Structures are given as C-alpha cells and as structure tokens.
Short mmCIF file of C-alpha atoms and ligand atoms in Angstrom, two decimals:
data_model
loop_
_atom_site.label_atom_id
_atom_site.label_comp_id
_atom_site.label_asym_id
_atom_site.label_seq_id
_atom_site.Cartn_x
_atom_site.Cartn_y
_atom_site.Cartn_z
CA UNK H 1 1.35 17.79 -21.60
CA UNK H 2 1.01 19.91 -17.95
CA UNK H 3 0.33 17.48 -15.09
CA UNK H 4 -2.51 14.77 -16.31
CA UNK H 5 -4.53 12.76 -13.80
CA UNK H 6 -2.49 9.85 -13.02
CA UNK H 7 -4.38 6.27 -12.15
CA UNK H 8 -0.80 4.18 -11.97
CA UNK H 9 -0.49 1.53 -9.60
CA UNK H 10 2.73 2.32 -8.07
CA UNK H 11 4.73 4.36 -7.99
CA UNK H 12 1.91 6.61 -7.67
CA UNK H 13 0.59 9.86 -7.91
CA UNK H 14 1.43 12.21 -5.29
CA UNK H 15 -0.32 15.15 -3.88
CA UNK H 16 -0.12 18.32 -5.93
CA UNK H 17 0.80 20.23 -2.75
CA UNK H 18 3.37 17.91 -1.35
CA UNK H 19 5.17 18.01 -4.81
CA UNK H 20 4.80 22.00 -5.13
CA UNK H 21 5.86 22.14 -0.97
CA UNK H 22 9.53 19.44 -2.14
CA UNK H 23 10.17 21.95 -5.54
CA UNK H 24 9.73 24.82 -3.58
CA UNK H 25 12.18 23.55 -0.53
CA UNK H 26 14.42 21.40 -2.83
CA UNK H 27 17.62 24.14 -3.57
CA UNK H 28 17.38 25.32 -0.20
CA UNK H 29 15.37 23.09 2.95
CA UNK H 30 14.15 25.48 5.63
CA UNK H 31 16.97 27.76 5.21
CA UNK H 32 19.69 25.39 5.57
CA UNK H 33 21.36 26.62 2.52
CA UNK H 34 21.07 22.96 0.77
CA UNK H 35 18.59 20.19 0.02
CA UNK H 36 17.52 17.23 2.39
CA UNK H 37 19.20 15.13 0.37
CA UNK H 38 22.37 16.56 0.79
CA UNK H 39 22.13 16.46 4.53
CA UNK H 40 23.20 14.02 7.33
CA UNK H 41 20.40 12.10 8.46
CA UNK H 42 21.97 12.54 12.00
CA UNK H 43 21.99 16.22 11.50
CA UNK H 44 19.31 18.24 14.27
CA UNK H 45 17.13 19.78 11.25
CA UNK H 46 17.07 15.65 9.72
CA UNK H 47 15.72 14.10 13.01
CA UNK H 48 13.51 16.97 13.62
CA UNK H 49 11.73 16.39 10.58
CA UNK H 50 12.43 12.54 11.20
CA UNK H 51 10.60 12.80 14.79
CA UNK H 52 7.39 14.52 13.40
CA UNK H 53 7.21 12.57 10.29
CA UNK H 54 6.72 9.47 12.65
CA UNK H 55 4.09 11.61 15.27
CA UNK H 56 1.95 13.06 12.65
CA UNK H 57 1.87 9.01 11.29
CA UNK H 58 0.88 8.48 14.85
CA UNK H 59 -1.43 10.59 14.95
CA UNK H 60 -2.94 9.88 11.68
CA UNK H 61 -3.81 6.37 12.73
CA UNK H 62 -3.75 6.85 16.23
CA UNK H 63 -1.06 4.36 16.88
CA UNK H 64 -0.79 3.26 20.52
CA UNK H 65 2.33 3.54 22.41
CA UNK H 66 3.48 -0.05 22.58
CA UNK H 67 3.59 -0.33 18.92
CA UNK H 68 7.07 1.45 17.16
CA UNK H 69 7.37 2.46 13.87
CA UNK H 70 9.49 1.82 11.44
CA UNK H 71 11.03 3.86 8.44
CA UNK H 72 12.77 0.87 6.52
CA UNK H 73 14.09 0.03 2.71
CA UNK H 74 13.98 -2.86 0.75
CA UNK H 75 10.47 -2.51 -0.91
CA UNK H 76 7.61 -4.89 0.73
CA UNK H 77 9.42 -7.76 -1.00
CA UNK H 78 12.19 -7.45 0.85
CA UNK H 79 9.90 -7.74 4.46
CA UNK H 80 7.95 -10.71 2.81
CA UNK H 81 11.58 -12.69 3.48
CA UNK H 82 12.53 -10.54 6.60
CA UNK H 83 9.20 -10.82 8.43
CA UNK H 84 9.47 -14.95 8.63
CA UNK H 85 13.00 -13.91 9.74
CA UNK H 86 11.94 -11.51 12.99
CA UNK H 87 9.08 -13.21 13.39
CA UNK H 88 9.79 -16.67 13.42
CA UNK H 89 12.40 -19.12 14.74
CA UNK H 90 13.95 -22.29 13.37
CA UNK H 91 11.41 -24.89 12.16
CA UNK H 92 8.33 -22.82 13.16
CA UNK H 93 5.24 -22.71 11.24
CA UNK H 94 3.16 -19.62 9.93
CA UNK H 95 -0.52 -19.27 8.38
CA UNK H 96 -0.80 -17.31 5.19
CA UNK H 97 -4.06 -15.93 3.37
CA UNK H 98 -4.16 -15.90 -0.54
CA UNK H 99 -6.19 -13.63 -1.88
CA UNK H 100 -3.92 -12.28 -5.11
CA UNK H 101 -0.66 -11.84 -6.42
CA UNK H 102 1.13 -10.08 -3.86
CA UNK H 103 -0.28 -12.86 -1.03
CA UNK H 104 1.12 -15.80 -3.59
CA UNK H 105 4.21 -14.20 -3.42
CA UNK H 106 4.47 -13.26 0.41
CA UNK H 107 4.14 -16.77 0.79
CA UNK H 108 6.53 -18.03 -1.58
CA UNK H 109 9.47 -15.68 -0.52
CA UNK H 110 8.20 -16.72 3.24
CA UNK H 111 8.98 -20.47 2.32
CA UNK H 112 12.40 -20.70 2.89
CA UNK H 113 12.46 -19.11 6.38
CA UNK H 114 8.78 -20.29 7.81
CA UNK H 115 6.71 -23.35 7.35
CA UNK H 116 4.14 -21.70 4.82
CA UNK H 117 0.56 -23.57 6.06
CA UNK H 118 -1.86 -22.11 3.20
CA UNK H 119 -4.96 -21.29 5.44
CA UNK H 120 -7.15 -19.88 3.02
CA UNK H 121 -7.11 -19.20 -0.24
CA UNK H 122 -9.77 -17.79 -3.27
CA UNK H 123 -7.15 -19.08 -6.12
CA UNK H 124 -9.47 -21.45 -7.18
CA UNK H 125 -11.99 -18.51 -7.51
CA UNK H 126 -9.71 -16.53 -9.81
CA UNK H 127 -9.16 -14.29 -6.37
CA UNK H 128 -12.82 -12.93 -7.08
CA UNK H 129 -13.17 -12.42 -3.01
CA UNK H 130 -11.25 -12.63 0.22
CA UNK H 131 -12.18 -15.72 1.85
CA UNK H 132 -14.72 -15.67 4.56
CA UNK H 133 -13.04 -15.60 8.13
CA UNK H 134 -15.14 -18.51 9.44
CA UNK H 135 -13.34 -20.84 6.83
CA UNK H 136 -9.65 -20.14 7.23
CA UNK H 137 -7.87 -23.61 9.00
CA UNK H 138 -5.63 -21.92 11.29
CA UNK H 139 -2.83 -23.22 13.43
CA UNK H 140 -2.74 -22.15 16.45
CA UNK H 141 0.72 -22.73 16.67
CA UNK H 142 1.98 -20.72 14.12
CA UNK H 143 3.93 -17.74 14.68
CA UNK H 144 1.76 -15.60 12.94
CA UNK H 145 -0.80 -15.26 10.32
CA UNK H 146 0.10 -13.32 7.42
CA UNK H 147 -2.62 -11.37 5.18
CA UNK H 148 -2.42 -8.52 2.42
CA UNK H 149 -5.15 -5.73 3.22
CA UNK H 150 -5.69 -4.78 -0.67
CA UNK H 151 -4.89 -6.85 -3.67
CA UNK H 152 -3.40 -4.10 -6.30
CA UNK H 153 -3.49 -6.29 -8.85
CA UNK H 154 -6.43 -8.34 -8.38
CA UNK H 155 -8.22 -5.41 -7.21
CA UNK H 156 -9.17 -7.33 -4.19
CA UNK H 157 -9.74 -5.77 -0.57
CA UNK H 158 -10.41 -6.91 2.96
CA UNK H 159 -13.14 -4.18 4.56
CA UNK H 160 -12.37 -5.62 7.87
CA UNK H 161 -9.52 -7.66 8.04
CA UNK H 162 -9.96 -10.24 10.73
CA UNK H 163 -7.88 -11.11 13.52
CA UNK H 164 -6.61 -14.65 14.96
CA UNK H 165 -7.03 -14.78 18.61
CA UNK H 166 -3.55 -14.34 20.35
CA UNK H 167 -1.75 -15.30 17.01
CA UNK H 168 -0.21 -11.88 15.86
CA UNK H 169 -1.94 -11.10 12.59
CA UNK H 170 0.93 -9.50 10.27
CA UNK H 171 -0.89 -7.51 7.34
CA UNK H 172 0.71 -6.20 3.99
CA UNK H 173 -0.96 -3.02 3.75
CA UNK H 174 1.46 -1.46 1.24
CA UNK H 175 -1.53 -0.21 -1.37
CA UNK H 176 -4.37 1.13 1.23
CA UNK H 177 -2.23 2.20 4.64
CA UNK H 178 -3.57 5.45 5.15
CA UNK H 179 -6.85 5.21 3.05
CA UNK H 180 -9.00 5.25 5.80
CA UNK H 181 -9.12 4.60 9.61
CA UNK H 182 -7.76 1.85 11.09
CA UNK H 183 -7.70 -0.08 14.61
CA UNK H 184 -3.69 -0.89 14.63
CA UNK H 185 -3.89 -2.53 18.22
CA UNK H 186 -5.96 -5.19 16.28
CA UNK H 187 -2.66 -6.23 14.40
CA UNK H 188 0.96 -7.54 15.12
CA UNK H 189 2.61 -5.67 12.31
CA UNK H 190 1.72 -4.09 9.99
CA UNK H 191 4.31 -3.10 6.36
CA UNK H 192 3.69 -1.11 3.46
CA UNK H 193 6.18 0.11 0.51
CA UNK H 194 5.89 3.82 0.15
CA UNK H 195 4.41 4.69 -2.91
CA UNK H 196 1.08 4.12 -3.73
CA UNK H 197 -0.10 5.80 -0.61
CA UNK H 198 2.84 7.52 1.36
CA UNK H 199 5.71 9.08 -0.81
CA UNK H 200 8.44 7.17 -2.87
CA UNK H 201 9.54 4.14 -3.58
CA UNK H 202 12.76 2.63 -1.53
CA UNK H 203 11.00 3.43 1.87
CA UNK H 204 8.80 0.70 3.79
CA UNK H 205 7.18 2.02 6.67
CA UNK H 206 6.64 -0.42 9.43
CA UNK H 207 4.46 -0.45 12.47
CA UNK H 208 5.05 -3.34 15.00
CA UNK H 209 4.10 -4.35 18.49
CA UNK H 210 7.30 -3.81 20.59
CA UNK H 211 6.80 -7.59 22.18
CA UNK H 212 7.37 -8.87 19.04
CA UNK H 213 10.61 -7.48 18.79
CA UNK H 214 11.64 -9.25 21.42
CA UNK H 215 11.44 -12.68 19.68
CA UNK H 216 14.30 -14.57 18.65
CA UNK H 217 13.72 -15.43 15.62
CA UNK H 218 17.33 -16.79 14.29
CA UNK H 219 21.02 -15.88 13.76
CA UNK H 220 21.29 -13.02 11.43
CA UNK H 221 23.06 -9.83 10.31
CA UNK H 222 22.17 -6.83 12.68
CA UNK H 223 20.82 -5.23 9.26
CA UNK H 224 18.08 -7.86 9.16
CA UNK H 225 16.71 -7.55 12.48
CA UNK H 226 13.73 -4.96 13.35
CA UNK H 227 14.72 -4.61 17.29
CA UNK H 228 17.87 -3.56 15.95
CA UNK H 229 16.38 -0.58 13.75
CA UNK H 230 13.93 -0.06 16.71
CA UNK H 231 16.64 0.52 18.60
CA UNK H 232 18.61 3.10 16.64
CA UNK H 233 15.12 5.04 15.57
CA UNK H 234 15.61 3.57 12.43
CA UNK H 235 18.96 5.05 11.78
CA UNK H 236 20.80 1.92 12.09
CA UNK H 237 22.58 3.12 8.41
CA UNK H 238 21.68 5.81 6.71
CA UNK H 239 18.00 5.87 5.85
CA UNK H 240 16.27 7.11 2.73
CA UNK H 241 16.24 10.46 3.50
CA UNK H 242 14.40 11.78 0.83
CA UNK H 243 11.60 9.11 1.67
CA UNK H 244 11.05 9.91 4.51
CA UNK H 245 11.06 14.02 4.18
CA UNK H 246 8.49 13.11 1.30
CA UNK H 247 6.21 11.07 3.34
CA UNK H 248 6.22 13.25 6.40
CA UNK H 249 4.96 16.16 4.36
CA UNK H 250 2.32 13.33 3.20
CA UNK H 251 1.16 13.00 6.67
CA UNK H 252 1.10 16.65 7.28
CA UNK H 253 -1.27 16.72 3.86
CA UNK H 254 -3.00 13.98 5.05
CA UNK H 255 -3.84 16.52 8.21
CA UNK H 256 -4.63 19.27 6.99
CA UNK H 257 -6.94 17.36 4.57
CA UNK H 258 -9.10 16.68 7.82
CA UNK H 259 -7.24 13.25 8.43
CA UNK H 260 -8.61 9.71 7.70
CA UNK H 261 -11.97 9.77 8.33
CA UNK H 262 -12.19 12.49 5.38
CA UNK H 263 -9.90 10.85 3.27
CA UNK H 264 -11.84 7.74 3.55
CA UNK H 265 -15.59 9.18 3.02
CA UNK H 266 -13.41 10.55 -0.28
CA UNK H 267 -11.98 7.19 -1.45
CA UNK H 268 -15.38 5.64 -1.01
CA UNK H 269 -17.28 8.59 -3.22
CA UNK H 270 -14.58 7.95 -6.01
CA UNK H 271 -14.24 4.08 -6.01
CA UNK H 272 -18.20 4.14 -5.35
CA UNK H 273 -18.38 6.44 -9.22
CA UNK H 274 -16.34 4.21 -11.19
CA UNK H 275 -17.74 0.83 -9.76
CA UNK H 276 -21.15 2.64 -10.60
CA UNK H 277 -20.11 3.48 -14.14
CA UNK H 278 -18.48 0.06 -14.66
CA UNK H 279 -21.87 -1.93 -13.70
CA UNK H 280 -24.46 0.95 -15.21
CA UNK H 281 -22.61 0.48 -18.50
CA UNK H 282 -24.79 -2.47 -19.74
CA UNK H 283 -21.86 -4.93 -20.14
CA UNK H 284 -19.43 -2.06 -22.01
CA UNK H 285 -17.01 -2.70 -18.89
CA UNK H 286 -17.07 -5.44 -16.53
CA UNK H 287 -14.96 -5.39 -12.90
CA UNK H 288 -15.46 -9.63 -11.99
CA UNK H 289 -15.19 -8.54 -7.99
CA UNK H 290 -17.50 -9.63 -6.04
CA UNK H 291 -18.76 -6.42 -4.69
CA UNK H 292 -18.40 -6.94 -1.01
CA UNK H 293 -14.73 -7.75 -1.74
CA UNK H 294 -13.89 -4.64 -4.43
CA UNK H 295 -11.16 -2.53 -3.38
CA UNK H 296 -11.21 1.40 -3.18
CA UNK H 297 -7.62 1.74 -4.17
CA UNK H 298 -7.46 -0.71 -7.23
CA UNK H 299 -10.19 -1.05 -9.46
CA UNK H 300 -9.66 -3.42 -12.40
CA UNK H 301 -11.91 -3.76 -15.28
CA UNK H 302 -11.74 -5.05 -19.04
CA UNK H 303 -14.19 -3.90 -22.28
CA UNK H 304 -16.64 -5.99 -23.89
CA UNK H 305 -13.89 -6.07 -26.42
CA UNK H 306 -10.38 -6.72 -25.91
CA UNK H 307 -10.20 -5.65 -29.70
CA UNK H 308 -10.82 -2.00 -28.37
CA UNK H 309 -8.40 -2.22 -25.47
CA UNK H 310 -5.00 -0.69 -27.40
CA UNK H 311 -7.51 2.30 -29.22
CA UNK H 312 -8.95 3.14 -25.08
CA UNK H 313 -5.84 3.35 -23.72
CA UNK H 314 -4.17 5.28 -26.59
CA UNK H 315 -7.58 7.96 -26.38
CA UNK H 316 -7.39 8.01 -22.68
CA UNK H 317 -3.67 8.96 -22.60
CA UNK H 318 -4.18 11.52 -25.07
CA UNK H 319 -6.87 12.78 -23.08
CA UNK H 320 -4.81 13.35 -20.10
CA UNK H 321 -5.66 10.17 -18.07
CA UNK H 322 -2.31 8.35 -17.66
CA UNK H 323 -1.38 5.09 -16.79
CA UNK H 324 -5.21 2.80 -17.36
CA UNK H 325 -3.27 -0.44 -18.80
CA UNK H 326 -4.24 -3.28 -16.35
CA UNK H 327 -1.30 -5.62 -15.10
CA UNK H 328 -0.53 -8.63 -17.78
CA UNK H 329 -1.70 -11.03 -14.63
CA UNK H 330 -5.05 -10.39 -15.30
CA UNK H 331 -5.23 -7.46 -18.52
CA UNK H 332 -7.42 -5.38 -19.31
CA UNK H 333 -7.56 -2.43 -17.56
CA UNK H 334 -6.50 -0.72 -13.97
CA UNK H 335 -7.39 2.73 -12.55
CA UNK H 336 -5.85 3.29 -9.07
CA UNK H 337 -7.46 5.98 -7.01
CA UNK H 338 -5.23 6.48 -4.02
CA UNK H 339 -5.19 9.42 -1.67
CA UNK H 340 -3.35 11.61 -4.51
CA UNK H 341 -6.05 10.87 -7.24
CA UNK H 342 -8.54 13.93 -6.57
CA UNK H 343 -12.68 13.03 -7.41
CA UNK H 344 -11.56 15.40 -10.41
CA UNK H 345 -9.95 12.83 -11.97
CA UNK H 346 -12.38 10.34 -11.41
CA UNK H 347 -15.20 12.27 -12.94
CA UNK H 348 -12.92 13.05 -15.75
CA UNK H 349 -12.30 9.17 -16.15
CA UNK H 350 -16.20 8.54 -15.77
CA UNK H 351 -16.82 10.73 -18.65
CA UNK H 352 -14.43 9.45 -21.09
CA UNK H 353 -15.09 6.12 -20.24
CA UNK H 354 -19.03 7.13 -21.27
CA UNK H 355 -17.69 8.67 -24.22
CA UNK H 356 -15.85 6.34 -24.94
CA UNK H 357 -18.90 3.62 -24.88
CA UNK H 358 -20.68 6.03 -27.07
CA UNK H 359 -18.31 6.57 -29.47
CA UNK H 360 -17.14 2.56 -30.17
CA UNK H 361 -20.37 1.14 -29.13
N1 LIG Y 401 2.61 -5.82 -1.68
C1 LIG Y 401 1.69 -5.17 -2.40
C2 LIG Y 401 0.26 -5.20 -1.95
C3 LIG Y 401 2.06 -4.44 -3.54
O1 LIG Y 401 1.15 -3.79 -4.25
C4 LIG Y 401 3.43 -4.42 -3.92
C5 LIG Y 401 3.93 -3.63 -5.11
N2 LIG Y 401 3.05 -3.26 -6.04
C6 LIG Y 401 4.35 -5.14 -3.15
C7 LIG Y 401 3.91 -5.81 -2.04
C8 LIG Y 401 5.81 -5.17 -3.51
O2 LIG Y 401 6.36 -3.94 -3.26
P1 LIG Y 401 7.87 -3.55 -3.65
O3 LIG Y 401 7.92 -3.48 -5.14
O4 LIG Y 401 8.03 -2.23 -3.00
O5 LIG Y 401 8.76 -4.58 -3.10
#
C-alpha cells in the first residue's frame, strides 16, 4: 500500500508536504551536515528555527503579546495534573465542564491538586451536547474554569466556547487548535498535545497569559512550573526537538495554505459532507450529536448494524481508508478530519461509505 487517506484520531495524519519537506531535510538540515535531531537545541540554527516556529504560531492565531507560548512534553495528560499545579494554590477551588472523555479525565487527574466543583456536565445526556453557557453553576472563586474545546472521542465540540467573567477560562484544545480562527485574548490558557493538529506526539504546545505565571500556586520542582519554562524560552531541559522542527514546518504549511480562515472554510466543507452523508443515508449510519454541538475534527458514527461493523472496516482498509474503528468508549465508528485529511479523502470516504450501503443494504 502507497500512502492511504488516514482518518486516525491521534497520532494523526500529517501534511503530505511537511512529511516530503522532514525526508528531504532529515540526512542533512539546511546544510548543517546532520539531522535536527542530532543537534543541540541551544545550537544558533536550533533556536532559529525554535524562534519562528513560535512567530509563525503567533501569527497563525494572532496571539497578543502578553500571552507566551509554550513548547512543553508530557502529553495533555500530563498538564491536566500540572495546570491545577500553576494555576492553583493550596486548598483552592476550580470549575470544570464535562462534556466527554477527555473533560472526565481532566477533572479526575485535577482532583488531587484543586477542589474539582463539577459546573456543568451533559453525562447524563450520553455527552450528546456541550451544555448551554447560561446553565453552568460557577464559582466565582475558583481559580479557573477548565473546558475541552473538542471532544475526540465523543465527537463533541464547543463552536464558541464561552468565557467566565474575570475567572481565567483554561481550555484543552489538543484536537482542534489550529482548525480555525480563534480569539486567544478570550482565554487564560490554552494546551494542546501535538498530534492531531500540529506535528508529533511528546510535544504540548501551550499558550498562557503571562499574569498567570505569576501565581503561586505551591511548592514544586522547577520542572513543574510554567514561569520557569517561560523563563528559559522553553529550554529549561532539552526540549523535543524533533517536535518542535515538525510543527514549525506545520505552521509554515498552515501559511502558505492561506492561514486559518482557509483552513477553517475547508474543515467545515469536509465535516459538512460526511455529516450530510451520515443523515441522507436513511438510517444506514447514524452520528447521535446534536447538530449544533457536532465537531469538525471528530465525527463518530455507528451502522444500522453492528453485525456489519468488522466486514466495513476490513473493506474500508482495503480500500485505502485507514484507521475508521471508533474508540471502545462509545464503538462504532470514527473518521477524524484534521487539517492533514485533504476533501480528497473525504469524498473518497463518502463514496465508499455509499457503496458500501448499496452493497450490504
Ligand atoms: N485531551 C484531548 C482532547 C485528547 O484528544 C487527548 C488525546 N487523544 C488528550 C487530552 C490526552 O493527550 P495525551 O495522550 O497527549 O496525553
């Protein structure tokens, strides 16, 4: 099989031309006579590459100047414990919105560092939409309010995630950052592991207003503490280099692409033909989102038939469409359509999935 079109979850696809831009650079970067990996992160061609990986970023979503960013490990699990640890000091309380999986869990690896006050939730709802702003019983004590942007398993997405008055809202936007526009001044912080929409795994980039760096939060290891990468341009230890060269040429795709308002009039043409196949197919596929609430990145969906479900992923695989099995949370199936998934593939899913109907009706 040559390169199929790839609808995993995460890690993710990436774009053809970043990959063909790494192989072609990968013996020998920019005439360094060795790879990027193989270089010191404190070397002049490194934070060269470092420095315009983070102002193309800033450029992309015009990031204003009292926010810094971040280029971080530890996978977004790792912030969902650190972020209560910045962000919070002994005893204090935080709001948290459940809307899926990855909220459930932000919450419960919160817990030990953070009073966890549910504010809203759609569990009872089987996470079928984000809960309306108007009903979310926040504290307007808590250090911050803590939200994921896109559900990737639940297939769940805020369109306009609200903000809390002068609490700092601190959003999880690890599977749509970079899908479309997006007013960061609105936010306190916002986190995102690498690769469904940026490069990689083992890189979490981080955008944060600088005042809440300045909190207290409590004792801890240097390693733990954001002002502390801040501080060092995020070279408090050696970063992952390979990350972050992979993400910057990202950013310079995402550019020359026409930036975010293009990509995002692209994500909504593709998520807006699959949701259309899904609900024109007279029952053959079902997505259970409430439309207003269906993300463009994720977009879940199971067959009249579970009976059918091992014989549709077994013809779609062989027909180069890769990676349709939905997570065992909810089953079914999955099709994620981030940045790197071209309308190509899309249509090429849209037709199979007709086919499909046709042929096991
Ligand atoms: N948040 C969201 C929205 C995710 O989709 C994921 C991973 N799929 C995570 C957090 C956890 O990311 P990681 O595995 O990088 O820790």
């Amino acid at each position: 099989m040559g390169r199929a079109w790839n609808f995993s979850a995460g890690p993710a696809a990436l774009p053809l031309a970043v990959l063909e831009r790494a192989q072609r650079e990968l013996l020998d970067w920019g005439g360094s006579g060795s790879s990027v990996m193989e270089q010191s992160h404190r070397g002049k061609r490194f934070i060269a590459m470092a420095e315009q990986a983070e102002a193309d970023l800033r450029e992309l979503l015009a990031v204003p100047e009292d926010y810094a960013v971040l280029f971080l490990q530890g996978g977004a699990t790792q912030h969902f414990a650190q972020i209560p640890m910045n962000l919070a000091g002994q005893g204090e309380r935080a709001d948290y919105v459940i809307t899926g999986h990855w909220s459930e869990k932000a919450a419960s690896e919160a817990a030990p560092y953070v009073k966890v006050n549910i504010a809203a939730s759609n569990r009872a709802d089987d996470y079928r939409q984000v809960p309306a702003r108007d009903g979310w019983q926040l504290d307007p004590g808590a250090a911050y309010v803590h939200v994921v942007a896109n559900e990737t398993i639940h297939g769940v997405e805020f369109h306009d995630i609200p903000t809390a008055g002068d609490v700092p809202v601190v959003v999880d936007m690890s599977s749509n950052i970079l899908s479309g526009p997006l007013d960061v001044g609105r936010y306190g912080l916002i986190y995102a592991g690498a690769q469904k929409n940026i490069g990689p795994s083992g890189l979490v980039v981080m955008i944060v207003r600088r005042d809440l760096l300045e909190r207290a939060g409590r004792p801890m290891a240097k390693i733990f503490r954001y002002a502390a990468h801040a501080a060092q341009g995020s070279m408090l230890n050696t970063p992952n280099t390979w990350g972050w060269y992979l993400a910057g040429l990202t950013f310079e795709w995402l550019k020359a692409q026409g930036g975010l308002a293009a990509m995002a009039a692209r994500n909504e043409a593709k998520a807006g033909q699959l949701y259309a196949a899904i609900d024109g197919s007279g029952g053959y596929y079902r997505n259970p989102i409430d439309p207003a609430s269906r993300s463009r990145m994720n977009v879940p969906f199971t067959l009249h038939d579970t009976a059918l479900d091992a014989l549709f992923l077994q013809e779609s695989e062989a027909a180069g469409l890769l990676a349709l099995k939905g997570h065992k949370a909810v089953g079914g199936m999955r099709a994620s359509l981030y940045n790197a998934v071209p309308p190509e593939a899309v249509e090429a899913l849209v037709a199979f999935m007709r086919d499909f109907a046709t042929r096991h009706g």
